[in-house]
Tab-separated table of C-alpha atoms and ligand atoms in Angstrom:
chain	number	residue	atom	x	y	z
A	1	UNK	CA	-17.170	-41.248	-23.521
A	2	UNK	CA	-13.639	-41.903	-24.073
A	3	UNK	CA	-11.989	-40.687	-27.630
A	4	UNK	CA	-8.576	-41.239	-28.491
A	5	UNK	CA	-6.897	-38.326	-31.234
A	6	UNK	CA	-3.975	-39.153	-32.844
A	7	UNK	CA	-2.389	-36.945	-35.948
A	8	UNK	CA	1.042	-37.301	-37.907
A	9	UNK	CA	2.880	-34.070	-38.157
A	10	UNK	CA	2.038	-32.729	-41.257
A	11	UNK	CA	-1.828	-33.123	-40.560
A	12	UNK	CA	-1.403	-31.505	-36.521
A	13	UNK	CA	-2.879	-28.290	-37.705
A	14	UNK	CA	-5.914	-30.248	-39.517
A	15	UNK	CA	-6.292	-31.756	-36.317
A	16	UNK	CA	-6.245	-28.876	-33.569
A	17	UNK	CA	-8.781	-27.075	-36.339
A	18	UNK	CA	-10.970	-29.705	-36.319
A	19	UNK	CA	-10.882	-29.781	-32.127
A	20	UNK	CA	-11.614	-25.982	-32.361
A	21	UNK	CA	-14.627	-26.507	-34.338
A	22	UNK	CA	-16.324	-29.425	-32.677
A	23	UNK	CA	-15.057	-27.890	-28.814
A	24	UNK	CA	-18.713	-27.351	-27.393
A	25	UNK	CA	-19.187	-31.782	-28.393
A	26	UNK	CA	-15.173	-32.642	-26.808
A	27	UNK	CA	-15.762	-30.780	-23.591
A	28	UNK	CA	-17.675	-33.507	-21.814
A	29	UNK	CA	-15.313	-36.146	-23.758
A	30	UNK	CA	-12.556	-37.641	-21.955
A	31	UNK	CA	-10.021	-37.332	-24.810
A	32	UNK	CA	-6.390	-39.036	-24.824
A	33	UNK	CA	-3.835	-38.687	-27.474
A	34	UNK	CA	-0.391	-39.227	-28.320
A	35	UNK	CA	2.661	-37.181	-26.676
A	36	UNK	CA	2.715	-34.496	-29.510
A	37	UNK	CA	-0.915	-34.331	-30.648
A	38	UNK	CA	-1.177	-34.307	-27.580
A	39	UNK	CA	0.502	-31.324	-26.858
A	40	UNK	CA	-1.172	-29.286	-30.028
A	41	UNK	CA	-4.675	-30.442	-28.747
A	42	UNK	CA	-4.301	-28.157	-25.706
A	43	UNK	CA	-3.676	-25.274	-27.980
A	44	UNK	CA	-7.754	-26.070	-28.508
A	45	UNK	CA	-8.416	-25.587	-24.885
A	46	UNK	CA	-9.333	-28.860	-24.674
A	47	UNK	CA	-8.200	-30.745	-21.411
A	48	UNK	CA	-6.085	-34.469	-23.332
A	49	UNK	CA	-4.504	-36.797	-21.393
A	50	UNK	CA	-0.780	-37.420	-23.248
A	51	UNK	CA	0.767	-41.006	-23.835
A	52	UNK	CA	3.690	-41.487	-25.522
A	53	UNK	CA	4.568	-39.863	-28.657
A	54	UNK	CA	3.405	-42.039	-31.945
A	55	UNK	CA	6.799	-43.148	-32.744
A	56	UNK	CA	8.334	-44.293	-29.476
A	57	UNK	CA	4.910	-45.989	-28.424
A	58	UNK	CA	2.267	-44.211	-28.150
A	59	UNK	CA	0.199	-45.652	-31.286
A	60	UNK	CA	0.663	-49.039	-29.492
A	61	UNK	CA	-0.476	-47.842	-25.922
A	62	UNK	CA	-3.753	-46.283	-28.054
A	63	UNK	CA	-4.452	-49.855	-29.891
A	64	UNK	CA	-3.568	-51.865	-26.160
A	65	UNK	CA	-6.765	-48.903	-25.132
A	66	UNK	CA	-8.748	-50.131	-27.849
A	67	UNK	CA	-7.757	-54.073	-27.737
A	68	UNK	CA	-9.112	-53.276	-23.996
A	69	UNK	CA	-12.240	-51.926	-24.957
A	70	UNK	CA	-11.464	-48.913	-23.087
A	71	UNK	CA	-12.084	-46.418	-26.348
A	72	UNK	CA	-15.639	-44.959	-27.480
A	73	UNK	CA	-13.732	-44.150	-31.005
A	74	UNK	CA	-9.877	-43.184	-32.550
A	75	UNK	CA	-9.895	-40.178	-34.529
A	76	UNK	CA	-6.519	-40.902	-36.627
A	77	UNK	CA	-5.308	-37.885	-38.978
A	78	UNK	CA	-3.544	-39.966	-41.198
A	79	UNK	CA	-0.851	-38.369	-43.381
A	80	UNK	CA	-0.484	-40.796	-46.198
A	81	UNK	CA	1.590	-38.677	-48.041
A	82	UNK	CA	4.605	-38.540	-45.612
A	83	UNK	CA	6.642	-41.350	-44.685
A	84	UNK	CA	6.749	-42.908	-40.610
A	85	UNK	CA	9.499	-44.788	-39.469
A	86	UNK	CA	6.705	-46.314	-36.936
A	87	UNK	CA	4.045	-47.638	-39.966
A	88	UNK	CA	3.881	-51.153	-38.410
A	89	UNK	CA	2.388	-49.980	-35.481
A	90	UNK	CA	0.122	-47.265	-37.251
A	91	UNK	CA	-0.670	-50.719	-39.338
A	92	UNK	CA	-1.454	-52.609	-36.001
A	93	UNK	CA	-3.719	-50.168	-34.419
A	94	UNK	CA	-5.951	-49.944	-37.405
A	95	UNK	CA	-5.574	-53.940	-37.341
A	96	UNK	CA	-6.262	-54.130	-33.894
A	97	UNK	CA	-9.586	-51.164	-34.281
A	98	UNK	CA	-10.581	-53.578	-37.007
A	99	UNK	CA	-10.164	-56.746	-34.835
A	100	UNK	CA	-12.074	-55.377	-31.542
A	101	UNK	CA	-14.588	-53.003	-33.980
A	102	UNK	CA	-13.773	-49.818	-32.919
A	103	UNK	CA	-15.018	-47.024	-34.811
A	104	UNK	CA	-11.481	-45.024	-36.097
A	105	UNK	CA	-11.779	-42.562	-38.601
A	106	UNK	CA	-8.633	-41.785	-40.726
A	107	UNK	CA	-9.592	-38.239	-42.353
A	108	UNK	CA	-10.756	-35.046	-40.996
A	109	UNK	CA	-14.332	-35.958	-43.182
A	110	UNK	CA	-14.900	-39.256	-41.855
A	111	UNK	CA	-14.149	-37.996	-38.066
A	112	UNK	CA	-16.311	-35.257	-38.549
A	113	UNK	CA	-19.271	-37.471	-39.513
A	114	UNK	CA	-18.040	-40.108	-36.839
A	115	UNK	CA	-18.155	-37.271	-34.178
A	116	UNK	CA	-21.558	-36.199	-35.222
A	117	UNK	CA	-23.111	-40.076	-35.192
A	118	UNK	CA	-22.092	-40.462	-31.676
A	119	UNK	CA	-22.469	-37.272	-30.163
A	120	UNK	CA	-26.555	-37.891	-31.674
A	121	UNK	CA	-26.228	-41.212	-29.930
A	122	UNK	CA	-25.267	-40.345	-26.587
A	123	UNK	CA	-28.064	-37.206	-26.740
A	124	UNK	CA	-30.919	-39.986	-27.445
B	201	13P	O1	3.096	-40.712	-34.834
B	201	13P	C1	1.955	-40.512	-34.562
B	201	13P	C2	0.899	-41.353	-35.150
B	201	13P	O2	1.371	-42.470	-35.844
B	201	13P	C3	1.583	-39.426	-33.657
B	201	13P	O3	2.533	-39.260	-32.654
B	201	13P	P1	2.718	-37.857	-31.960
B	201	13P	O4	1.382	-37.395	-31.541
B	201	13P	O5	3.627	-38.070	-30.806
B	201	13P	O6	3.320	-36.950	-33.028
């Protein structure tokens, strides 16, 4: 299983939480993210192979990953609240999720339950 993580800065500590707290389900995942969530991740433990940071590319190189097929899910910890210089390719991945129907969750909740529905499917 292949999950991609991806969080804007001021949701990073949301994110590493939330990898801290589901750790026992992510070990057997093979999880990529972008350069600086990337980089947090690890503080989980967690082995993440790093792209590009968000804003130089990395959002794109996630939605070419999902455009391929080659992503289980996206876990995205949106921060709606801040602004990103890179929001037409945050736009496009969701687009591009949308387009190939990849499962992406945009809040901690909603990758939480995400997490939960697959893990349960895989176990079956
Ligand atoms: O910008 C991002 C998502 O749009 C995330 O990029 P970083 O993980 O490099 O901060």
């Amino acid at each position: 299983m292949k999950i991609a993580v991806i969080a804007h800065d001021g949701k990073k500590p949301e994110m590493v939480a939330f990898l801290m707290r589901n750790k026992s389900k992510l070990n057997a995942v093979d999880l990529v993210a972008t350069g600086t969530t990337g980089k947090y991740a690890e503080n989980s433990g967690l082995v993440v192979t790093k792209l590009l940071s968000g804003p130089v590319g990395g959002d794109a190189q996630i939605a070419a990953m999902a455009a391929e097929k080659k992503l289980d899910m996206v876990l995205f910890f949106r921060d709606p609240l801040g602004k990103h210089p890179h929001e037409p390719d945050v736009q496009m991945l969701m687009r591009i999720c949308d387009v190939h129907n990849i499962p992406i969750a945009t809040n901690p909740a909603t990758a939480q339950l995400l997490l939960d529905a697959i893990w349960k499917k895989h176990q079956e």
